């Protein structure tokens, strides 16, 4: 992992590549976490995380599912939803003058059982929401909603938040 000052320079000057997890339960509800940190702080968002330098996508997927959902899952059991772009005006350090640019690989995974031990590191709370509910809830981040509005999946992958 990069020290914070070096990571700040990366965020200022380059996009980050990440994986977002659209986790569904047996009732087809979606797992959302209440974000603790910027960007997207205090909004409901799907779990996810950055891919580290020299980390293969399948290894990142296992690491991210374990750290974000509490269970290491294999990429082969996920459905790829597409590539999305998230542009934020804020950054992890809440410093003025630069935002955060993510290139996101979105994957859907189905959990066969409810998993009670969800980590409270990136999120302060979790809830399962129906697709209909999350699309109507103003506390759900627009980028999370995009995963359910596309092509429904194909047209808005380069969506920007309004000023």
PDB file of C-alpha atoms in Angstrom:
ATOM      1  CA  UNK A   1       0.000   0.000   0.000  1.00  0.00           C
ATOM      2  CA  UNK A   2       1.119   3.535  -0.751  1.00  0.00           C
ATOM      3  CA  UNK A   3       1.759   6.019   1.999  1.00  0.00           C
ATOM      4  CA  UNK A   4      -0.930   8.705   2.147  1.00  0.00           C
ATOM      5  CA  UNK A   5       1.122  11.504   0.523  1.00  0.00           C
ATOM      6  CA  UNK A   6       1.956   9.333  -2.493  1.00  0.00           C
ATOM      7  CA  UNK A   7      -1.615   8.091  -2.764  1.00  0.00           C
ATOM      8  CA  UNK A   8      -2.821  11.719  -2.703  1.00  0.00           C
ATOM      9  CA  UNK A   9      -0.631  12.422  -5.766  1.00  0.00           C
ATOM     10  CA  UNK A  10      -2.026   9.385  -7.572  1.00  0.00           C
ATOM     11  CA  UNK A  11      -5.608  10.489  -6.882  1.00  0.00           C
ATOM     12  CA  UNK A  12      -4.780  14.025  -8.102  1.00  0.00           C
ATOM     13  CA  UNK A  13      -3.238  12.795 -11.357  1.00  0.00           C
ATOM     14  CA  UNK A  14      -4.683   9.438 -12.412  1.00  0.00           C
ATOM     15  CA  UNK A  15      -7.870   7.374 -12.357  1.00  0.00           C
ATOM     16  CA  UNK A  16      -8.200   4.540  -9.871  1.00  0.00           C
ATOM     17  CA  UNK A  17      -9.425   1.100 -10.946  1.00  0.00           C
ATOM     18  CA  UNK A  18     -11.918  -0.533  -8.626  1.00  0.00           C
ATOM     19  CA  UNK A  19     -14.441  -3.333  -8.284  1.00  0.00           C
ATOM     20  CA  UNK A  20     -18.003  -2.693  -7.129  1.00  0.00           C
ATOM     21  CA  UNK A  21     -20.075  -5.582  -5.830  1.00  0.00           C
ATOM     22  CA  UNK A  22     -23.778  -5.783  -6.523  1.00  0.00           C
ATOM     23  CA  UNK A  23     -24.536  -8.355  -3.831  1.00  0.00           C
ATOM     24  CA  UNK A  24     -27.997  -9.934  -3.960  1.00  0.00           C
ATOM     25  CA  UNK A  25     -29.663 -12.236  -1.464  1.00  0.00           C
ATOM     26  CA  UNK A  26     -32.161 -15.022  -2.146  1.00  0.00           C
ATOM     27  CA  UNK A  27     -34.986 -12.454  -2.173  1.00  0.00           C
ATOM     28  CA  UNK A  28     -33.145 -10.514  -4.905  1.00  0.00           C
ATOM     29  CA  UNK A  29     -32.527  -7.597  -2.534  1.00  0.00           C
ATOM     30  CA  UNK A  30     -29.296  -5.630  -2.882  1.00  0.00           C
ATOM     31  CA  UNK A  31     -26.774  -5.111  -0.084  1.00  0.00           C
ATOM     32  CA  UNK A  32     -25.955  -1.443   0.559  1.00  0.00           C
ATOM     33  CA  UNK A  33     -23.575   0.055   3.079  1.00  0.00           C
ATOM     34  CA  UNK A  34     -23.669   3.537   4.583  1.00  0.00           C
ATOM     35  CA  UNK A  35     -20.323   5.071   3.548  1.00  0.00           C
ATOM     36  CA  UNK A  36     -18.044   6.221   6.358  1.00  0.00           C
ATOM     37  CA  UNK A  37     -15.460   7.985   4.184  1.00  0.00           C
ATOM     38  CA  UNK A  38     -15.191  10.285   1.203  1.00  0.00           C
ATOM     39  CA  UNK A  39     -15.912  10.152  -1.605  1.00  0.00           C
ATOM     40  CA  UNK A  40     -19.639   9.433  -1.332  1.00  0.00           C
ATOM     41  CA  UNK A  41     -19.528   9.830   2.462  1.00  0.00           C
ATOM     42  CA  UNK A  42     -22.884   9.402   4.263  1.00  0.00           C
ATOM     43  CA  UNK A  43     -24.630   7.816   1.285  1.00  0.00           C
ATOM     44  CA  UNK A  44     -25.826   4.264   0.713  1.00  0.00           C
ATOM     45  CA  UNK A  45     -23.500   2.556  -1.730  1.00  0.00           C
ATOM     46  CA  UNK A  46     -22.720  -0.951  -2.904  1.00  0.00           C
ATOM     47  CA  UNK A  47     -19.617  -2.547  -1.355  1.00  0.00           C
ATOM     48  CA  UNK A  48     -16.388  -2.360  -3.335  1.00  0.00           C
ATOM     49  CA  UNK A  49     -12.738  -1.471  -3.342  1.00  0.00           C
ATOM     50  CA  UNK A  50      -9.651  -0.532  -5.331  1.00  0.00           C
ATOM     51  CA  UNK A  51      -7.478  -2.933  -7.258  1.00  0.00           C
ATOM     52  CA  UNK A  52      -3.881  -2.624  -6.077  1.00  0.00           C
ATOM     53  CA  UNK A  53      -0.883  -2.318  -8.382  1.00  0.00           C
ATOM     54  CA  UNK A  54       0.296  -5.741  -9.610  1.00  0.00           C
ATOM     55  CA  UNK A  55      -2.828  -7.390  -8.188  1.00  0.00           C
ATOM     56  CA  UNK A  56      -4.704  -9.621 -10.605  1.00  0.00           C
ATOM     57  CA  UNK A  57      -8.427  -8.990 -10.923  1.00  0.00           C
ATOM     58  CA  UNK A  58      -9.398 -12.403  -9.523  1.00  0.00           C
ATOM     59  CA  UNK A  59      -7.151 -11.895  -6.469  1.00  0.00           C
ATOM     60  CA  UNK A  60      -8.563  -8.386  -5.966  1.00  0.00           C
ATOM     61  CA  UNK A  61     -12.091  -9.772  -6.210  1.00  0.00           C
ATOM     62  CA  UNK A  62     -11.397 -12.340  -3.463  1.00  0.00           C
ATOM     63  CA  UNK A  63      -9.742  -9.717  -1.242  1.00  0.00           C
ATOM     64  CA  UNK A  64     -12.491  -7.142  -1.768  1.00  0.00           C
ATOM     65  CA  UNK A  65     -15.341  -9.602  -1.183  1.00  0.00           C
ATOM     66  CA  UNK A  66     -13.671 -10.758   2.021  1.00  0.00           C
ATOM     67  CA  UNK A  67     -12.983  -7.239   3.324  1.00  0.00           C
ATOM     68  CA  UNK A  68     -16.302  -5.704   2.210  1.00  0.00           C
ATOM     69  CA  UNK A  69     -18.775  -8.585   2.561  1.00  0.00           C
ATOM     70  CA  UNK A  70     -16.965 -10.770   5.078  1.00  0.00           C
ATOM     71  CA  UNK A  71     -16.586 -13.790   2.810  1.00  0.00           C
ATOM     72  CA  UNK A  72     -13.956 -14.465   0.125  1.00  0.00           C
ATOM     73  CA  UNK A  73     -15.695 -15.302  -3.154  1.00  0.00           C
ATOM     74  CA  UNK A  74     -14.345 -16.437  -6.523  1.00  0.00           C
ATOM     75  CA  UNK A  75     -14.663 -14.213  -9.568  1.00  0.00           C
ATOM     76  CA  UNK A  76     -15.878 -17.205 -11.601  1.00  0.00           C
ATOM     77  CA  UNK A  77     -19.089 -17.164  -9.517  1.00  0.00           C
ATOM     78  CA  UNK A  78     -19.850 -13.523 -10.373  1.00  0.00           C
ATOM     79  CA  UNK A  79     -21.617 -11.976 -13.347  1.00  0.00           C
ATOM     80  CA  UNK A  80     -19.775  -9.078 -15.000  1.00  0.00           C
ATOM     81  CA  UNK A  81     -22.127  -6.107 -15.457  1.00  0.00           C
ATOM     82  CA  UNK A  82     -19.768  -3.760 -17.253  1.00  0.00           C
ATOM     83  CA  UNK A  83     -17.294  -0.928 -16.902  1.00  0.00           C
ATOM     84  CA  UNK A  84     -18.486   2.266 -15.253  1.00  0.00           C
ATOM     85  CA  UNK A  85     -16.878   5.635 -14.616  1.00  0.00           C
ATOM     86  CA  UNK A  86     -17.349   7.547 -11.359  1.00  0.00           C
ATOM     87  CA  UNK A  87     -16.200  11.161 -11.104  1.00  0.00           C
ATOM     88  CA  UNK A  88     -16.321  12.761  -7.668  1.00  0.00           C
ATOM     89  CA  UNK A  89     -15.579  16.355  -6.721  1.00  0.00           C
ATOM     90  CA  UNK A  90     -14.239  15.189  -3.354  1.00  0.00           C
ATOM     91  CA  UNK A  91     -11.370  12.903  -2.395  1.00  0.00           C
ATOM     92  CA  UNK A  92     -10.416  10.483   0.389  1.00  0.00           C
ATOM     93  CA  UNK A  93      -8.560  13.210   2.328  1.00  0.00           C
ATOM     94  CA  UNK A  94     -11.389  15.777   2.052  1.00  0.00           C
ATOM     95  CA  UNK A  95      -8.847  18.267   0.695  1.00  0.00           C
ATOM     96  CA  UNK A  96      -9.956  21.053  -1.648  1.00  0.00           C
ATOM     97  CA  UNK A  97      -8.680  21.317  -5.194  1.00  0.00           C
ATOM     98  CA  UNK A  98      -8.992  17.792  -6.547  1.00  0.00           C
ATOM     99  CA  UNK A  99     -11.555  15.077  -6.976  1.00  0.00           C
ATOM    100  CA  UNK A 100     -11.463  11.345  -7.506  1.00  0.00           C
ATOM    101  CA  UNK A 101     -11.822   9.472 -10.797  1.00  0.00           C
ATOM    102  CA  UNK A 102     -12.708   5.776 -10.683  1.00  0.00           C
ATOM    103  CA  UNK A 103     -12.887   3.255 -13.492  1.00  0.00           C
ATOM    104  CA  UNK A 104     -15.179   0.620 -12.002  1.00  0.00           C
ATOM    105  CA  UNK A 105     -15.603  -3.036 -12.904  1.00  0.00           C
ATOM    106  CA  UNK A 106     -19.075  -3.981 -11.664  1.00  0.00           C
ATOM    107  CA  UNK A 107     -19.917  -7.561 -10.721  1.00  0.00           C
ATOM    108  CA  UNK A 108     -23.118  -9.118  -9.457  1.00  0.00           C
ATOM    109  CA  UNK A 109     -22.906 -11.887  -6.890  1.00  0.00           C
ATOM    110  CA  UNK A 110     -25.672 -13.909  -5.264  1.00  0.00           C
ATOM    111  CA  UNK A 111     -25.367 -15.030  -1.676  1.00  0.00           C
ATOM    112  CA  UNK A 112     -27.032 -18.341  -0.930  1.00  0.00           C
ATOM    113  CA  UNK A 113     -27.394 -17.490   2.756  1.00  0.00           C
ATOM    114  CA  UNK A 114     -27.650 -14.251   4.679  1.00  0.00           C
ATOM    115  CA  UNK A 115     -24.222 -13.325   5.966  1.00  0.00           C
ATOM    116  CA  UNK A 116     -24.520 -11.692   9.404  1.00  0.00           C
ATOM    117  CA  UNK A 117     -20.850 -10.726   9.963  1.00  0.00           C
ATOM    118  CA  UNK A 118     -20.569  -7.671   7.724  1.00  0.00           C
ATOM    119  CA  UNK A 119     -17.431  -5.605   8.457  1.00  0.00           C
ATOM    120  CA  UNK A 120     -17.925  -2.093   9.859  1.00  0.00           C
ATOM    121  CA  UNK A 121     -14.773  -0.544   8.390  1.00  0.00           C
ATOM    122  CA  UNK A 122     -15.823   1.325   5.237  1.00  0.00           C
ATOM    123  CA  UNK A 123     -19.524   1.330   6.193  1.00  0.00           C
ATOM    124  CA  UNK A 124     -21.209   2.219   9.484  1.00  0.00           C
ATOM    125  CA  UNK A 125     -24.371   0.265   8.701  1.00  0.00           C
ATOM    126  CA  UNK A 126     -25.802  -2.111   6.109  1.00  0.00           C
ATOM    127  CA  UNK A 127     -29.223  -2.831   4.741  1.00  0.00           C
ATOM    128  CA  UNK A 128     -30.835  -4.977   2.086  1.00  0.00           C
ATOM    129  CA  UNK A 129     -32.991  -2.999  -0.356  1.00  0.00           C
ATOM    130  CA  UNK A 130     -35.191  -3.988  -3.234  1.00  0.00           C
ATOM    131  CA  UNK A 131     -34.183  -2.544  -6.581  1.00  0.00           C
ATOM    132  CA  UNK A 132     -37.380  -0.492  -6.646  1.00  0.00           C
ATOM    133  CA  UNK A 133     -36.712   0.947  -3.183  1.00  0.00           C
ATOM    134  CA  UNK A 134     -33.076   1.845  -3.845  1.00  0.00           C
ATOM    135  CA  UNK A 135     -33.999   3.620  -7.078  1.00  0.00           C
ATOM    136  CA  UNK A 136     -36.487   5.791  -5.154  1.00  0.00           C
ATOM    137  CA  UNK A 137     -34.417   6.427  -2.021  1.00  0.00           C
ATOM    138  CA  UNK A 138     -32.657   9.815  -2.135  1.00  0.00           C
ATOM    139  CA  UNK A 139     -30.008   8.600   0.341  1.00  0.00           C
ATOM    140  CA  UNK A 140     -28.778   6.006  -2.184  1.00  0.00           C
ATOM    141  CA  UNK A 141     -25.913   7.432  -4.235  1.00  0.00           C
ATOM    142  CA  UNK A 142     -26.707   8.042  -7.951  1.00  0.00           C
ATOM    143  CA  UNK A 143     -23.745   5.901  -9.017  1.00  0.00           C
ATOM    144  CA  UNK A 144     -25.261   2.959  -7.161  1.00  0.00           C
ATOM    145  CA  UNK A 145     -28.572   3.597  -8.914  1.00  0.00           C
ATOM    146  CA  UNK A 146     -26.779   3.565 -12.272  1.00  0.00           C
ATOM    147  CA  UNK A 147     -26.113  -0.150 -11.917  1.00  0.00           C
ATOM    148  CA  UNK A 148     -29.859  -0.739 -12.086  1.00  0.00           C
ATOM    149  CA  UNK A 149     -30.745   1.852 -14.738  1.00  0.00           C
ATOM    150  CA  UNK A 150     -28.446   0.688 -17.513  1.00  0.00           C
ATOM    151  CA  UNK A 151     -29.870  -0.702 -20.702  1.00  0.00           C
ATOM    152  CA  UNK A 152     -31.192  -1.120 -18.489  1.00  0.00           C
ATOM    153  CA  UNK A 153     -27.350  -1.474 -18.131  1.00  0.00           C
ATOM    154  CA  UNK A 154     -25.639   0.055 -21.155  1.00  0.00           C
ATOM    155  CA  UNK A 155     -26.366   3.734 -21.717  1.00  0.00           C
ATOM    156  CA  UNK A 156     -25.179   5.643 -18.659  1.00  0.00           C
ATOM    157  CA  UNK A 157     -21.772   4.147 -17.882  1.00  0.00           C
ATOM    158  CA  UNK A 158     -20.118   7.553 -18.371  1.00  0.00           C
ATOM    159  CA  UNK A 159     -22.605   9.474 -16.225  1.00  0.00           C
ATOM    160  CA  UNK A 160     -21.416  12.549 -14.327  1.00  0.00           C
ATOM    161  CA  UNK A 161     -23.022  13.957 -11.228  1.00  0.00           C
ATOM    162  CA  UNK A 162     -24.643  17.368 -11.769  1.00  0.00           C
ATOM    163  CA  UNK A 163     -22.871  20.433 -10.384  1.00  0.00           C
TER     164      UNK A 163
END
